[in-house]
C-alpha cells in the first residue's frame, strides 16, 4: 500500500487520485469502487452517485480551481485534495488557507502532485495536514521537511497570532 | 518555542551606537535555522537527492544565482540600513570569498560576484553573525522592502518609514502562502512629501499619508514596474488606516497569487493583472478579499506601532547652531570642496546636521562597485561621523545620514583617499547602471563599458556643472535593472543579429511625478551613444531658460527637437529597429 505523511507520521493509505485524460468526459467515466479523490468536474456531473458513497469519496482541486467552486459541498467531504502540478505553483497555498480559514473545513487536506520535502513546512502552515509525496522521492526522508523553523513571523492556520503579538507577552 | 527575555522592552533602548533595528534571540534563531536549511539543501543537491530545478527557487530565495561566470550571491540590506560592523563584515567576506569587492544594486542589495557554490553555506553563516542574509533578495516571492535613504532625517518627512518597513519585513519573511507567487513582488515605502523610493514604479508602493483627522495611513499604489512593459502604479486605495496594513497586504497578495498569470513569464507580474482586470475590478477583488481578513489577528494597535518605532530611536543629536561659518570659509578657499558641498549634501531636519551622499560612481569602475578598502574605510568614517550607521540608496549610492555640518570638511578630506569624494550627486556621471553582459546571465548588452565611455566623455567639472541636474541610466536588457525607464535619458542595451544596440528613451522621471520615458526611435551602436548624448545636451543648452534643468526644457519644448538632433546626419536605415515586446532571452 502506498505510504503518505499524515498528521506528522508515515501511514499506509489506500485513497486513489482519479485524474481525467484530456479526452475523457466526466459524465461517462467509470467510477472506481474504492476510496478515491475525484476531479471537481466529476463531482459536479456525478453528484447523485457520489453522494451515495460519501465515505469513499473525496474531491481534489486543480491549481486553477478554488474552494469557491465547491463552496456548498465542502462540509460534506472527509478529505479534499489540493493539486500542485509543479511544486513552484503557489496557488494551492491560498486554496488551503481558504478551506481552513474561510470555509472552516475540518477534514483532511491532502497535497497531491509535485509534493516535495522542502515545501511541507509551508504547506502545513497553510492548513494542509496530509502529503502524498511525489513517487520516486523518499517519503521517510521527507518527514524532516515538516520541521523547518522553531518560530514564524506571521500568523497562519496553526497559529493565527503573528509573532509581534506573542513576542513581548 | 523561543521566548524573548522578560525585559524585552529594554532591548529597544539603544545601547552602543547603532540606531537601527536590532535582532533579538528569536530573529537570530530563525536566521540560524535558515542557514542550516540552505546548507542541507546544498548538500542534498551535491549528493544528487535534490535536483537543480528543485533547488533553484530555494537557492534564489537565499540570494544565490548561478551566473555567467560563477554563482552570484545577493545580500539583502533591509530597507537600506547598514551598520559599520555589518559593512566591515561585508569587506571581510569580499576578501575571503570574493575578489575584494562587492556591487550595490538598485534595491538595497550588495552582490558578490565570485563566491564558490559549495562555500555559500559558510558565507551565509558568516553573514548571519552580523544579522545579515540573502533572504528573499531573489525568487518569485516578496522581495526585500525598499525605502528612502534619508528616512528619519529628511525635513519633508511625514513619518519615519523604517518602523513600517520592519513590520512588513517580518510579515513577508517566509510567508507560507506567498513563497511561490507567479513572479517577483517588490514593495517600496515612502514617508515623505517627495517620493525618493520610486514607489510608483513598484509592484506595490506605499505612501505614508495623514487623513483629515491626522491619523496615519497609506496611499496604496499597485501595478507599477519597469521591465519589458513599464508602467506607473495606479491607486488602489487612497487611505488605508495603518492598523489594517497587514490584512490589506495579505488580501492584495492573495488576489495576485490566485489570479496572476503563470503561463507566461513575461505576463506574470502584478502590473499585467492590474491592467487586464482594470484598476476598478482589481480593487474590487482586493476589497472583497479584505472584507474577510479585516480586523483579524494581524490588526496592529498603536502600542504595536510604538514598539516598532522605538527600534529606531533617533541618535543623541547635539544642540548645534543652524549656521556653520567655518564651512563657508573652507568652501571659499577650496573649489573642489565647494563643488562637493553644493551637490552631495542633503538637508537634515535637525539644525547643524546634514546627510551626505557618497556616489559609488568612480570613473572606469562599474557603478555601484565598492572595494574592501572602501568598505572598511567607510565603516570607520560612519563611526566617526554618523553614529556608526549608513544607508544604501536605489541609485547605487551610499548615504551618511547624520553628519554634523561642522565635520563636513574633515569628512570630505577623509573621503578623498578612499576615492569617494567624487562624482557630484545628481549630475550626469552619477548614473544608475546594471552589471550588464559582463556579469549577468540575462543581459544582452555590456552596459558597463558604455557607462564608462559616457563618464569619460562627460568628465569636465565645469561642463558638468553647466549641464546641471540630470538623470541618465543604463540597462543591459529589458529587465531594466538599471532603471532606464525613469531616467531623463534612458539607455537600453538590446541584441539584434548578434550585435549590441542601444535604444534611447527621453523624459523619464522619478519621484511624485514618476514618468516612463519614451523611446525616440531606432537603436544606435555603442560607439554612437556618447555623440547622441552630446547632441541631446546641445538642444538643452540652446533652448533652456536660466532656471531650467534638462528635464524642464524637455517638458516645455517636447521630445521632437531632441529626437531630430539625435538622428541628424545618421542614416536611419543603418540603425536597428527593435520591438521590446518580443522576448529575446530567458
XYZ file of C-alpha atoms in Angstrom:
755
model
C 0.000 0.000 0.000
C 1.360 3.455 -0.766
C 2.718 5.479 2.118
C 1.874 9.097 2.764
C 2.600 11.572 5.521
C -0.426 12.321 7.646
C -0.555 14.236 10.898
C 3.207 14.137 11.108
C 3.562 10.379 10.604
C 4.030 7.886 7.813
C 0.872 5.882 7.246
C -0.370 3.375 4.687
C -3.052 4.923 2.609
C -5.393 3.468 0.003
C -7.021 6.610 -1.375
C -6.557 6.879 -5.104
C -6.471 10.090 -7.086
C -8.595 9.966 -10.216
C -7.206 12.142 -12.978
C -9.088 12.556 -16.236
C -7.289 12.339 -19.522
C -7.924 15.314 -21.749
C -10.473 13.491 -23.919
C -12.268 11.745 -21.064
C -15.740 13.111 -20.405
C -16.591 13.237 -16.673
C -20.188 12.244 -17.441
C -19.374 8.773 -18.690
C -16.179 7.774 -16.914
C -16.295 4.579 -14.891
C -16.108 5.366 -11.175
C -13.598 3.240 -9.274
C -15.305 1.337 -6.455
C -12.581 2.055 -3.885
C -11.858 5.236 -1.964
C -10.889 7.978 -4.396
C -10.387 11.697 -4.788
C -12.348 12.899 -7.802
C -11.844 15.906 -10.003
C -14.321 18.732 -9.397
C -15.853 18.122 -12.835
C -16.655 14.501 -11.928
C -18.088 15.533 -8.580
C -20.337 18.079 -10.262
C -21.614 15.812 -13.040
C -21.932 12.621 -10.979
C -23.155 14.038 -7.709
C -26.104 11.661 -7.073
C -23.894 8.573 -7.447
C -21.100 10.018 -5.327
C -23.418 11.270 -2.616
C -24.467 7.670 -2.123
C -20.855 6.686 -1.303
C -19.555 9.697 0.596
C -17.408 7.540 2.905
C -15.148 6.685 -0.033
C -15.455 9.968 -1.917
C -13.202 12.969 -1.822
C -12.592 15.751 -4.292
C -9.385 17.405 -5.435
C -8.872 20.971 -6.596
C -6.706 21.646 -9.603
C -4.417 24.645 -9.216
C -6.743 26.870 -11.276
C -9.762 25.825 -9.218
C -10.705 27.362 -5.910
C -12.683 26.373 -2.832
C -15.443 28.695 -4.038
C -16.036 26.209 -6.877
C -17.255 23.615 -4.377
C -18.398 26.032 -1.675
C -21.796 24.494 -0.906
C -20.373 20.956 -0.708
C -17.195 21.464 1.308
C -18.701 20.310 4.604
C -19.730 17.010 3.041
C -16.193 15.781 2.463
C -13.861 13.912 4.807
C -10.967 14.707 2.559
C -10.115 17.349 -0.027
C -7.018 17.164 -2.186
C -5.055 20.138 -3.495
C -3.017 19.524 -6.592
C 0.421 21.015 -7.121
C 1.082 20.411 -10.827
C 4.537 21.845 -10.269
C 5.935 22.446 -6.776
C 6.566 26.078 -7.680
C 2.882 26.743 -8.479
C 1.791 28.503 -5.292
C -1.958 28.747 -5.824
C -2.616 25.686 -3.682
C -1.362 27.523 -0.597
C -4.148 30.079 -0.943
C -6.721 27.338 -1.584
C -5.682 25.527 1.583
C -5.924 28.638 3.736
C -9.320 29.495 2.309
C -10.594 25.982 3.019
C -9.470 26.195 6.623
C -9.970 29.839 7.476
C -12.954 30.862 5.381
C -14.852 27.628 4.871
C -13.857 26.174 8.256
C -13.141 22.796 6.692
C -12.223 20.339 9.443
C -11.445 17.245 7.376
C -8.170 16.206 5.839
C -6.477 18.456 3.276
C -4.053 16.435 1.224
C -1.353 17.814 -1.030
C -1.096 15.781 -4.242
C 1.045 16.117 -7.348
C 4.570 17.540 -7.249
C 4.752 17.402 -3.454
C 8.301 17.676 -2.128
C 10.024 17.704 1.221
C 11.159 21.321 1.113
C 7.643 22.735 0.806
C 5.991 20.718 3.592
C 6.576 23.257 6.342
C 4.848 25.979 4.305
C 2.004 23.636 3.374
C 1.468 22.680 6.990
C 1.216 26.320 7.993
C -1.460 26.833 5.355
C -3.580 24.047 6.814
C -2.525 21.051 4.712
C -2.199 18.028 7.017
C -1.536 15.133 4.644
C 1.115 14.891 1.959
C 1.263 12.371 -0.858
C 4.957 12.790 -1.628
C 5.784 12.572 -5.330
C 6.539 8.984 -6.381
C 10.262 8.367 -6.611
C 11.033 10.566 -3.595
C 11.826 9.117 -0.183
C 8.731 9.658 1.940
C 10.603 8.840 5.160
C 13.290 11.418 4.460
C 10.561 13.904 3.539
C 9.244 13.845 7.110
C 12.146 16.139 8.010
C 10.523 18.797 5.833
C 7.827 19.339 8.454
C 10.423 20.526 10.932
C 11.554 23.791 9.457
C 11.649 26.619 11.906
C 11.056 26.899 15.628
C 9.288 30.257 15.228
C 7.447 32.083 12.469
C 6.797 35.771 11.993
C 3.312 35.942 10.537
C 0.038 34.362 11.581
C -1.076 31.166 9.863
C -3.641 28.376 10.187
C -1.814 26.722 13.094
C -1.019 29.937 14.914
C -3.234 32.842 13.836
C -1.452 35.318 16.101
C 1.595 36.917 14.439
C 4.888 36.903 16.299
C 4.672 40.594 17.157
C 1.642 39.843 19.343
C 3.326 36.959 21.137
C 6.867 38.197 21.345
C 6.511 40.641 24.196
C 3.695 38.936 26.083
C 9.249 27.904 21.058
C 11.772 30.557 21.929
C 10.724 33.313 24.247
C 12.061 36.790 24.210
C 13.608 37.699 27.557
C 11.176 39.130 30.083
C 12.897 42.503 29.999
C 12.318 42.579 26.243
C 11.124 46.175 26.141
C 14.547 47.249 27.378
C 16.165 45.959 24.223
C 14.782 48.848 22.298
C 16.705 51.397 24.277
C 19.643 51.848 22.016
C 22.814 50.634 23.599
C 26.146 51.211 21.982
C 25.994 53.480 18.997
C 23.747 51.771 16.463
C 20.346 53.241 15.836
C 18.582 50.652 13.771
C 16.523 47.524 14.275
C 18.387 45.079 16.476
C 17.840 41.367 16.146
C 16.693 39.581 19.291
C 17.062 35.890 20.190
C 14.066 34.934 18.056
C 15.282 36.734 14.905
C 18.699 35.126 15.370
C 17.273 31.658 15.885
C 15.141 31.947 12.719
C 18.166 33.117 10.745
C 20.299 30.295 12.137
C 17.675 27.770 11.095
C 17.565 29.318 7.642
C 21.314 28.927 7.200
C 21.058 25.280 8.321
C 18.234 24.722 5.844
C 20.307 26.163 2.984
C 23.306 24.033 3.976
C 21.145 20.925 3.990
C 19.672 21.761 0.583
C 23.081 22.367 -0.984
C 24.363 19.078 0.476
C 21.354 17.169 -0.845
C 21.844 18.797 -4.241
C 25.503 17.794 -4.333
C 24.509 14.267 -3.245
C 22.025 14.064 -6.116
C 18.936 13.891 -3.865
C 17.648 17.326 -4.786
C 17.674 18.216 -8.470
C 18.938 21.540 -9.794
C 15.372 22.505 -10.732
C 14.094 21.640 -7.277
C 16.895 23.590 -5.607
C 16.552 26.618 -7.862
C 13.670 28.549 -6.247
C 15.054 27.863 -2.807
C 18.598 28.983 -3.522
C 17.208 32.083 -5.255
C 15.242 32.929 -2.126
C 18.561 32.939 -0.319
C 20.015 35.279 -2.927
C 22.049 32.621 -4.733
C 22.129 32.847 -8.530
C 24.097 30.773 -10.997
C 25.511 33.415 -13.319
C 27.592 33.749 -16.436
C 30.993 33.169 -14.828
C 30.184 31.873 -11.378
C 27.478 31.886 -8.741
C 26.387 35.318 -7.573
C 25.194 35.938 -4.053
C 22.854 38.850 -3.407
C 22.909 40.043 0.176
C 19.831 41.874 1.443
C 20.194 45.191 3.235
C 16.666 45.523 4.610
C 15.300 48.987 3.849
C 18.836 50.142 3.172
C 20.170 50.433 6.708
C 23.646 49.128 7.394
C 25.833 49.347 10.498
C 29.582 49.851 10.455
C 30.004 46.351 11.898
C 27.965 44.886 9.069
C 29.900 46.791 6.425
C 33.182 45.548 7.913
C 31.862 42.008 7.761
C 30.952 42.508 4.085
C 34.518 43.704 3.456
C 35.905 40.655 5.220
C 33.642 38.321 3.233
C 34.706 40.005 -0.009
C 38.292 39.163 0.891
C 37.642 35.600 1.936
C 35.048 34.504 -0.636
C 35.268 37.021 -3.456
C 37.700 39.328 -5.214
C 37.842 42.106 -2.654
C 34.827 43.997 -3.860
C 31.033 43.993 -3.860
C 28.371 45.577 -6.043
C 25.459 47.644 -4.719
C 22.265 47.197 -6.733
C 19.223 49.452 -7.092
C 17.232 47.518 -4.497
C 19.159 47.734 -1.234
C 21.346 44.728 -2.006
C 25.040 44.035 -2.187
C 26.139 41.387 -4.660
C 29.174 39.168 -4.502
C 30.126 38.055 -7.995
C 32.627 35.305 -7.371
C 31.673 33.028 -4.477
C 32.007 29.260 -4.885
C 28.746 27.307 -4.878
C 29.900 24.860 -2.203
C 31.068 27.694 0.019
C 27.780 29.584 0.075
C 26.522 27.904 3.281
C 29.686 29.095 5.044
C 29.319 32.530 3.529
C 25.708 32.787 4.721
C 26.694 31.560 8.155
C 29.387 34.205 8.316
C 26.858 36.851 7.278
C 24.419 35.715 9.945
C 26.935 36.613 12.640
C 26.075 40.255 11.886
C 22.348 39.531 11.397
C 22.595 39.592 7.605
C 21.397 37.205 4.920
C 20.217 36.900 1.311
C 16.629 36.086 2.247
C 14.124 36.893 -0.495
C 16.597 39.022 -2.401
C 15.541 36.980 -5.428
C 12.877 34.491 -6.481
C 9.111 34.641 -7.023
C 8.353 35.976 -3.591
C 8.001 39.243 -1.713
C 11.396 40.834 -2.144
C 13.479 42.934 0.174
C 11.467 46.083 1.005
C 12.987 49.379 -0.068
C 12.624 52.970 1.105
C 14.109 56.471 1.192
C 17.810 56.561 2.157
C 17.041 59.767 4.084
C 14.432 58.032 6.274
C 14.308 59.549 9.732
C 16.278 62.669 8.816
C 14.544 64.277 5.794
C 12.959 67.663 6.530
C 9.948 66.833 4.345
C 9.203 63.591 6.172
C 5.648 62.960 7.363
C 6.671 59.919 9.344
C 9.729 57.696 9.515
C 9.040 54.761 7.148
C 11.518 52.387 8.812
C 9.242 51.023 11.569
C 6.698 50.167 8.883
C 9.430 48.596 6.778
C 10.372 46.388 9.703
C 6.738 45.396 10.285
C 6.498 44.404 6.626
C 9.882 42.686 6.702
C 8.685 40.401 9.456
C 5.336 39.821 7.782
C 6.883 38.981 4.425
C 9.745 36.791 5.676
C 8.968 33.149 4.784
C 5.296 33.955 4.309
C 3.748 30.493 3.979
C 1.166 31.497 1.394
C 3.298 33.815 -0.732
C 6.576 31.968 -1.224
C 5.660 30.736 -4.726
C 3.991 33.732 -6.330
C 3.544 33.987 -10.108
C 6.640 36.192 -10.154
C 8.731 38.528 -8.007
C 6.917 41.122 -5.922
C 8.635 44.368 -4.960
C 7.388 46.743 -2.292
C 8.664 50.281 -1.680
C 7.589 52.700 1.040
C 7.917 56.472 1.174
C 7.254 58.560 4.256
C 7.984 62.000 2.869
C 6.335 64.689 0.758
C 8.681 63.955 -2.150
C 8.985 60.302 -3.107
C 12.619 59.208 -3.186
C 11.926 55.466 -3.359
C 10.130 55.397 -6.780
C 7.122 53.798 -5.125
C 5.081 54.306 -8.302
C 7.415 52.034 -10.237
C 6.973 49.084 -7.858
C 4.553 46.175 -7.770
C 3.259 47.726 -4.578
C 4.003 51.271 -3.491
C 3.021 52.603 -0.091
C 2.989 56.316 0.618
C 2.592 57.321 4.244
C -0.183 59.920 4.434
C -2.340 61.561 7.096
C -6.096 61.835 6.831
C -8.023 64.992 7.907
C -8.266 63.530 11.437
C -4.449 63.339 11.477
C -4.456 59.552 11.551
C -1.575 57.808 9.814
C -2.253 55.531 6.909
C -1.100 54.585 3.457
C -1.943 55.564 -0.061
C -1.661 52.250 -1.868
C -0.322 52.023 -5.421
C -0.260 48.745 -7.311
C 0.876 47.535 -10.697
C 3.873 49.768 -11.236
C 7.092 48.348 -12.527
C 9.824 48.563 -15.081
C 10.954 45.662 -17.206
C 9.519 44.747 -20.551
C 6.196 46.541 -20.152
C 6.959 49.544 -17.926
C 4.014 51.027 -16.066
C 3.285 53.584 -13.391
C 1.385 52.165 -10.423
C -2.270 53.031 -10.002
C -4.046 53.954 -6.794
C -5.852 51.003 -5.232
C -6.778 52.840 -2.072
C -6.363 56.478 -1.217
C -6.248 55.982 2.519
C -5.617 52.720 4.303
C -5.557 53.209 8.084
C -2.243 51.835 9.275
C -3.801 49.348 11.711
C -5.142 47.436 8.688
C -1.860 47.385 6.777
C -1.133 43.667 7.150
C -4.620 42.342 6.416
C -4.861 44.591 3.373
C -1.489 43.494 2.014
C -2.468 39.898 2.635
C -5.674 40.421 0.630
C -3.839 42.116 -2.220
C -1.159 39.442 -2.393
C -3.785 36.721 -2.268
C -5.572 38.216 -5.273
C -2.249 38.281 -7.114
C -1.299 34.759 -6.043
C -4.626 33.331 -7.181
C -5.241 35.272 -10.373
C -1.839 36.423 -11.631
C -0.792 34.659 -14.823
C 1.521 31.698 -14.519
C 1.514 30.550 -18.134
C 3.870 33.203 -19.464
C 6.882 34.526 -17.601
C 6.586 37.880 -19.345
C 2.972 38.394 -18.312
C 3.158 37.225 -14.762
C 3.902 40.438 -12.868
C 1.049 42.073 -10.980
C 1.044 45.014 -13.412
C -0.303 42.700 -16.124
C -3.093 41.505 -13.813
C -3.984 45.056 -12.790
C -4.050 46.094 -16.420
C -6.050 43.172 -17.743
C -8.665 43.379 -14.979
C -8.631 47.160 -14.944
C -7.884 49.007 -11.722
C -11.565 49.044 -10.663
C -12.068 45.309 -10.911
C -8.673 44.637 -9.356
C -9.561 46.934 -6.460
C -12.984 45.316 -6.105
C -11.371 41.886 -5.749
C -8.849 43.127 -3.206
C -11.528 44.833 -1.141
C -13.777 41.747 -1.326
C -10.924 39.572 -0.080
C -10.053 42.128 2.569
C -13.617 42.120 3.914
C -12.906 38.597 5.224
C -9.492 39.417 6.678
C -10.071 42.885 8.082
C -9.901 43.228 11.890
C -8.309 39.767 12.141
C -5.409 38.837 14.436
C -2.858 40.761 12.377
C -4.510 44.091 13.136
C -1.898 46.425 14.598
C -2.592 48.563 17.642
C -0.958 51.910 18.435
C 1.050 50.097 21.111
C 2.400 47.706 18.459
C 3.433 50.629 16.263
C 5.092 52.368 19.197
C 7.085 49.242 19.937
C 8.390 49.107 16.367
C 9.025 52.858 16.339
C 11.210 52.520 19.448
C 13.518 50.245 17.427
C 14.519 53.359 15.501
C 15.233 55.798 18.297
C 16.959 58.917 16.962
C 20.648 59.128 17.823
C 21.670 61.558 20.577
C 21.908 64.718 18.490
C 23.780 67.667 19.902
C 22.194 71.085 20.073
C 24.028 72.929 17.330
C 23.670 76.305 15.649
C 21.990 76.308 12.234
C 24.856 78.191 10.619
C 28.355 76.868 10.296
C 30.575 79.831 9.337
C 33.704 77.644 9.163
C 32.089 75.685 6.340
C 31.533 78.779 4.222
C 35.147 79.823 4.813
C 36.522 76.437 3.756
C 34.267 76.404 0.711
C 35.512 79.834 -0.335
C 39.105 78.673 -0.122
C 38.584 75.286 -1.775
C 36.707 74.969 -5.054
C 36.574 71.164 -5.083
C 35.101 71.145 -1.584
C 32.565 73.833 -2.554
C 31.512 71.709 -5.529
C 31.026 68.645 -3.340
C 29.154 70.697 -0.754
C 26.779 72.026 -3.385
C 25.746 68.631 -4.740
C 26.455 65.918 -2.201
C 24.781 67.351 0.866
C 21.143 66.691 1.617
C 19.270 68.833 4.170
C 18.563 67.415 7.636
C 15.688 68.060 9.992
C 17.976 68.676 12.965
C 19.779 72.059 12.959
C 23.516 71.787 12.400
C 23.324 68.319 10.801
C 23.432 67.161 7.192
C 23.048 63.942 5.266
C 25.936 63.211 2.902
C 25.569 61.366 -0.393
C 28.511 59.230 -1.482
C 28.081 58.190 -5.125
C 29.747 54.884 -5.964
C 30.413 56.012 -9.499
C 34.175 56.118 -9.864
C 35.437 56.610 -13.382
C 36.346 53.326 -15.044
C 34.535 51.244 -12.417
C 31.116 49.634 -12.641
C 28.561 51.953 -10.980
C 27.715 50.569 -7.535
C 31.027 48.750 -7.071
C 32.847 49.120 -3.774
C 36.202 47.661 -2.753
C 37.005 46.072 0.595
C 39.258 49.012 1.420
C 36.429 51.441 0.732
C 34.052 49.357 2.849
C 36.419 49.297 5.805
C 37.233 52.977 5.389
C 33.575 53.948 5.217
C 32.716 51.819 8.229
C 35.299 53.824 10.193
C 34.011 57.145 8.863
C 30.420 56.195 9.680
C 31.511 55.507 13.242
C 33.444 58.740 13.487
C 30.873 60.990 11.874
C 27.444 59.362 11.622
C 26.633 57.225 14.690
C 28.018 54.036 13.126
C 25.326 53.660 10.516
C 24.970 54.040 6.731
C 22.199 53.945 4.167
C 22.039 52.419 0.720
C 20.039 54.242 -1.937
C 18.258 52.870 -5.001
C 20.652 54.979 -7.077
C 23.629 52.763 -6.068
C 24.917 55.463 -3.753
C 25.594 55.384 -0.039
C 24.463 57.953 2.474
C 25.867 59.055 5.813
C 22.624 60.310 7.277
C 23.682 62.119 10.447
C 26.815 64.232 9.997
C 27.468 67.449 11.930
C 27.828 70.260 9.419
C 30.957 71.385 11.216
C 32.501 67.967 10.418
C 31.807 68.130 6.683
C 35.200 69.495 5.707
C 37.168 66.849 7.669
C 34.844 64.170 6.334
C 35.393 65.341 2.760
C 39.156 65.234 3.260
C 38.880 61.729 4.697
C 36.757 60.573 1.749
C 39.306 61.678 -0.844
C 41.926 58.947 -0.273
C 39.086 56.406 -0.446
C 38.078 57.774 -3.841
C 34.622 58.579 -2.525
C 34.563 62.376 -2.715
C 33.551 62.355 -6.389
C 31.490 62.498 -8.519
C 28.844 65.027 -7.688
C 25.480 63.504 -6.783
C 22.722 64.111 -9.294
C 24.984 65.237 -12.139
C 25.477 63.280 -15.333
C 28.194 60.798 -14.220
C 26.024 59.774 -11.243
C 24.345 57.127 -13.402
C 22.416 54.061 -12.419
C 23.714 51.073 -14.356
C 23.164 47.321 -14.104
C 26.129 44.886 -14.198
C 25.188 44.001 -17.777
C 26.609 41.335 -20.034
C 29.953 41.329 -18.261
C 28.375 39.546 -15.296
C 24.689 38.903 -15.734
C 23.273 35.822 -17.453
C 20.198 37.721 -18.631
C 21.834 40.769 -20.179
C 22.237 41.084 -23.915
C 24.481 44.096 -23.858
C 27.530 45.191 -21.952
C 26.211 48.202 -20.096
C 29.358 48.832 -18.062
C 31.798 49.759 -20.865
C 29.110 52.023 -22.289
C 28.538 53.749 -18.956
C 32.284 54.264 -18.688
C 32.503 55.715 -22.192
C 29.781 58.207 -21.239
C 31.538 59.123 -17.991
C 34.761 59.668 -19.897
C 33.109 61.949 -22.427
C 31.474 63.979 -19.677
C 34.243 64.411 -17.146
C 34.958 68.129 -17.156
C 33.600 69.513 -13.840
C 32.804 72.946 -15.279
C 30.821 71.403 -18.086
C 29.001 69.034 -15.737
C 28.054 71.960 -13.518
C 26.759 73.732 -16.590
C 24.647 70.714 -17.596
C 23.341 70.544 -14.043
C 20.868 68.057 -12.614
C 20.100 65.233 -14.995
C 19.474 61.528 -14.671
C 20.995 59.145 -17.176
C 20.539 55.428 -16.531
C 21.719 52.377 -18.425
C 20.216 48.862 -18.508
C 21.789 45.910 -20.295
C 18.460 44.256 -21.120
C 14.696 44.793 -20.941
C 14.551 43.587 -17.347
C 15.723 47.163 -16.726
C 17.656 46.691 -13.510
C 19.413 49.933 -14.443
C 16.113 51.851 -14.106
C 16.471 53.380 -17.580
C 12.686 53.838 -17.889
C 12.559 56.501 -15.180
C 15.669 58.402 -16.291
C 15.601 61.728 -18.112
C 17.825 59.970 -20.639
C 17.397 56.207 -20.578
C 19.670 53.834 -22.429
C 18.715 50.227 -23.025
C 21.046 47.603 -24.450
C 19.416 45.238 -26.907
C 20.651 42.399 -29.007
C 19.832 42.145 -32.672
C 21.501 39.892 -35.223
C 24.220 39.054 -32.707
C 25.217 42.715 -32.328
C 24.773 45.136 -29.432
C 22.481 48.092 -29.961
C 21.354 50.848 -27.651
C 17.883 52.283 -27.581
C 17.472 55.792 -26.194
C 14.395 56.997 -24.318
C 13.661 60.505 -23.115
C 11.517 62.158 -20.475
C 11.538 59.587 -17.706
C 11.280 60.824 -14.151
C 11.358 59.563 -10.600
C 9.506 60.994 -7.648
C 5.931 62.170 -7.248
C 5.624 62.763 -10.964
C 7.210 59.457 -11.906
C 7.063 59.020 -15.666
C 8.167 56.316 -18.052
C 10.456 57.742 -20.750
C 9.549 57.390 -24.425
C 11.774 55.580 -26.916
C 12.908 58.077 -29.542
C 13.457 55.680 -32.461
C 15.850 53.102 -33.899
C 18.708 51.918 -31.709
C 22.302 53.134 -32.022
C 25.632 51.363 -31.998
C 27.570 51.666 -28.730
C 30.115 53.961 -30.376
C 27.427 56.481 -31.329
C 25.927 56.846 -27.858
C 28.289 59.496 -26.395
C 27.687 61.655 -29.504
C 23.948 61.174 -29.236
C 24.006 62.310 -25.613
C 26.122 65.259 -26.637
C 23.512 66.176 -29.251
C 20.707 65.979 -26.672
C 22.659 68.204 -24.281
C 23.227 70.723 -27.111
C 19.479 71.022 -27.706
C 19.010 71.644 -23.995
C 21.745 74.333 -23.989
C 20.213 76.103 -26.972
C 16.703 76.187 -25.532
C 16.943 76.385 -21.763
C 15.892 79.334 -19.663
C 18.084 80.391 -16.739
C 16.353 78.217 -14.153
C 15.628 75.101 -16.184
C 17.109 71.639 -15.698
C 17.349 69.272 -18.660
C 14.003 67.636 -17.905
C 12.227 71.022 -17.569
C 13.353 72.131 -21.020
C 12.444 68.758 -22.459
C 8.962 69.010 -20.973
C 8.452 72.549 -22.221
C 9.628 72.142 -25.804
C 8.782 68.460 -26.266
C 10.801 65.487 -27.445
C 10.805 66.373 -31.143
C 13.764 68.790 -31.301
C 15.816 66.296 -29.261
C 14.842 63.397 -31.474
C 15.629 65.340 -34.635
C 19.092 66.282 -33.401
C 19.911 62.775 -32.154
C 19.398 61.357 -35.655
C 20.778 64.321 -37.633
C 23.399 63.141 -40.092
C 22.726 59.477 -39.294
C 21.447 57.010 -41.844
C 18.387 55.569 -40.127
C 18.416 52.537 -42.399
C 21.700 51.525 -40.762
C 20.206 51.667 -37.266
C 18.294 48.855 -35.582
C 14.532 48.814 -35.158
C 13.729 46.873 -32.032
C 10.454 45.507 -30.717
C 10.889 45.105 -26.971
C 7.757 43.049 -26.678
C 9.448 40.132 -28.397
C 11.159 38.020 -25.812
C 14.796 37.882 -26.828
C 16.118 35.983 -23.841
C 15.046 33.887 -20.893
